XYZ file of C-alpha atoms in Angstrom:
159
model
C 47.974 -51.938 -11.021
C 44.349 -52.948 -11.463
C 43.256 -54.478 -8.536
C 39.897 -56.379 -8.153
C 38.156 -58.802 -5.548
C 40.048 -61.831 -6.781
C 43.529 -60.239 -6.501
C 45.631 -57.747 -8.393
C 45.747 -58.215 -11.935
C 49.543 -58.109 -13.922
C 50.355 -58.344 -17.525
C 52.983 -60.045 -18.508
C 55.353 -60.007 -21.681
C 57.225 -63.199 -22.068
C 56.915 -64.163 -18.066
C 58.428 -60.611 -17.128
C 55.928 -58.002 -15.502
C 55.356 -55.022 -17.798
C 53.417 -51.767 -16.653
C 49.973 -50.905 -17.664
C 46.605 -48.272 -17.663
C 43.550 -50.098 -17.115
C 40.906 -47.553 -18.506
C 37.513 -47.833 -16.387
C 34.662 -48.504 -19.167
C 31.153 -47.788 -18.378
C 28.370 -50.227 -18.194
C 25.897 -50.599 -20.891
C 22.474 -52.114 -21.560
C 23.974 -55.956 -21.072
C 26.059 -55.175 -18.069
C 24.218 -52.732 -15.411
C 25.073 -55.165 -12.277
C 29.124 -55.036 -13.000
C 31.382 -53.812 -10.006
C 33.695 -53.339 -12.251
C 34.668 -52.780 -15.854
C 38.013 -52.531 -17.690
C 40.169 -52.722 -20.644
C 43.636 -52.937 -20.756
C 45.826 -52.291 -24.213
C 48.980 -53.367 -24.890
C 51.259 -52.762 -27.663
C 53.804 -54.810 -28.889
C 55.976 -54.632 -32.649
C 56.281 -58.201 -33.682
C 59.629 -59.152 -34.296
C 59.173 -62.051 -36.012
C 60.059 -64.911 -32.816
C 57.167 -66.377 -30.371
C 55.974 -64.565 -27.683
C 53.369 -64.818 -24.881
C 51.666 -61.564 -23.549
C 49.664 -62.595 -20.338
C 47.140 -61.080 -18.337
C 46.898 -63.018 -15.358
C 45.738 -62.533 -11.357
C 48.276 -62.633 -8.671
C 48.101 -65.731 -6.553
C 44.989 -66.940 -7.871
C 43.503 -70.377 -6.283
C 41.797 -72.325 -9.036
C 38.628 -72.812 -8.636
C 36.283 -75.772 -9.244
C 33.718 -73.085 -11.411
C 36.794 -71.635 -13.125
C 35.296 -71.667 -16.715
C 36.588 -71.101 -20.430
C 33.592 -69.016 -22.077
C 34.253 -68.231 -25.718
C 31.952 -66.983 -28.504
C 32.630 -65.510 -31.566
C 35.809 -63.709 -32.450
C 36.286 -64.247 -28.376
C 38.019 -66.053 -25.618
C 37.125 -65.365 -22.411
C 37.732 -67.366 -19.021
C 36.222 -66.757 -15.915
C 37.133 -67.055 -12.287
C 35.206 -67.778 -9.136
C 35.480 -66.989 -5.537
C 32.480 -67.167 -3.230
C 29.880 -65.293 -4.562
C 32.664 -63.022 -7.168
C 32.850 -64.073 -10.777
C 35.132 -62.426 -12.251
C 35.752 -62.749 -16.381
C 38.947 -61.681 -18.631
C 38.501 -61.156 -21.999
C 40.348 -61.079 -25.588
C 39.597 -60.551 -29.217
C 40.477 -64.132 -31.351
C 39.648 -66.799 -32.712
C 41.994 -69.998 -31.944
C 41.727 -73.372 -33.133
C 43.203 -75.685 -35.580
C 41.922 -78.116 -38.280
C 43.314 -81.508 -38.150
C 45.337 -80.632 -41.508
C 46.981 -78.151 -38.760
C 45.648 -75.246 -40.874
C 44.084 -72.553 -38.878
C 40.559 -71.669 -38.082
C 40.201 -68.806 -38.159
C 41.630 -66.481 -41.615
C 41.140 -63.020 -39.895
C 43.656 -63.650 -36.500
C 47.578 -64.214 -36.940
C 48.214 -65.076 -32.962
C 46.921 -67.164 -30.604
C 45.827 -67.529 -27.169
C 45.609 -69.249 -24.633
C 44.037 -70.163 -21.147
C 45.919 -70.047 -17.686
C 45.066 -71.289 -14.338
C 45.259 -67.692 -12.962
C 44.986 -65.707 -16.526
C 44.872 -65.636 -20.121
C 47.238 -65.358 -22.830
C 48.022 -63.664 -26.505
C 50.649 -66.243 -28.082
C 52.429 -64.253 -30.612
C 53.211 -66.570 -33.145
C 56.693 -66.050 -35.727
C 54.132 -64.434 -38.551
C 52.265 -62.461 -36.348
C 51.773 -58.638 -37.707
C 49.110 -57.024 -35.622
C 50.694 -54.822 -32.588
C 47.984 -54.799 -30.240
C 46.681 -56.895 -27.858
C 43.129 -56.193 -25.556
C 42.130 -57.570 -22.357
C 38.595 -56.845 -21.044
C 37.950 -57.295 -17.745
C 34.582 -57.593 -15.436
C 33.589 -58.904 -12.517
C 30.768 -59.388 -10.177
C 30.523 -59.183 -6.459
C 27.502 -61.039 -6.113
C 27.283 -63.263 -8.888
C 23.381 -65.158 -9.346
C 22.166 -67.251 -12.192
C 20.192 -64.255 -13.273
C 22.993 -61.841 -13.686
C 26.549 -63.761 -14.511
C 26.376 -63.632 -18.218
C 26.966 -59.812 -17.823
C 30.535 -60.478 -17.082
C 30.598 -61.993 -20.507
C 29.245 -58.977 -22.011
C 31.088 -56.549 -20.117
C 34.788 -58.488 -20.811
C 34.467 -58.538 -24.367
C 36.932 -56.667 -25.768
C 35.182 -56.359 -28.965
C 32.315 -55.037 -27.130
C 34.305 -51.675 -25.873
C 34.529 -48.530 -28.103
């Protein structure tokens, strides 16, 4: 279990705890300052219902900062304690027209933000069978340097 300054960090498939690797990634260019930097995979064969897979922190306390931070082809929300940001990361694109078609042509699931987390919302027509979550986090977060937990949460970002 991944643990970082903000609490221990659990996926979850469908609300039930499911084990996990977080791999340590190394820092690049747009990320030097990180304390830490990880991605987490999960796979998962769609079977054709709705499902949730969550990444989320063990009792988290909301936080006044606490911030949704997308950009393009991701969601990302990030946490605050003190002086710690810390941001999670996935790969999508989720939003609807009015009509109720979908943004976004190139993602078949959703996701979705959590008080304590994030979320992949596998939808009935949902095909693809894995999910990323990038995680990074500051210990002393400034002006100057919290965009690198942006950067260094991307799951797109990580080779």
């Amino acid at each position: 279990m991944l643990l970082t300054p903000l609490g221990k960090i659990k996926i979850l498939y469908d609300n039930e705890e499911i084990e996990y690797k977080a791999l340590a990634i190394e820092y690049d260019k747009s990320c030097t300052e990180l304390d830490g930097r990880y991605l987490i995979r999960v796979s998962f064969k769609p079977d054709g219902h709705r499902h949730i897979i969550s990444c989320r922190i063990i009792n988290y306390t909301p936080n006044t900062n606490d911030d949704i931070e997308s950009g393009e082809n991701l969601e990302l929300k990030s946490f605050y304690k003190e002086k710690v940001k810390l941001s999670i990361g996935m790969e999508g694109d989720t939003g609807y027209f009015l009509n109720g078609m979908r943004l976004s042509e190139y993602y078949d699931y959703d996701t979705e933000y959590l008080h304590d987390g994030v979320g992949y919302v596998v939808l009935e027509t949902t095909t693809t069978d894995e999910y990323k979550f990038g995680i990074a986090w500051l210990n002393n977060c400034t002006e100057e340097n919290d965009v690198q937990t942006w950067f260094g949460a991307d799951p797109t970002l990580i080779v």
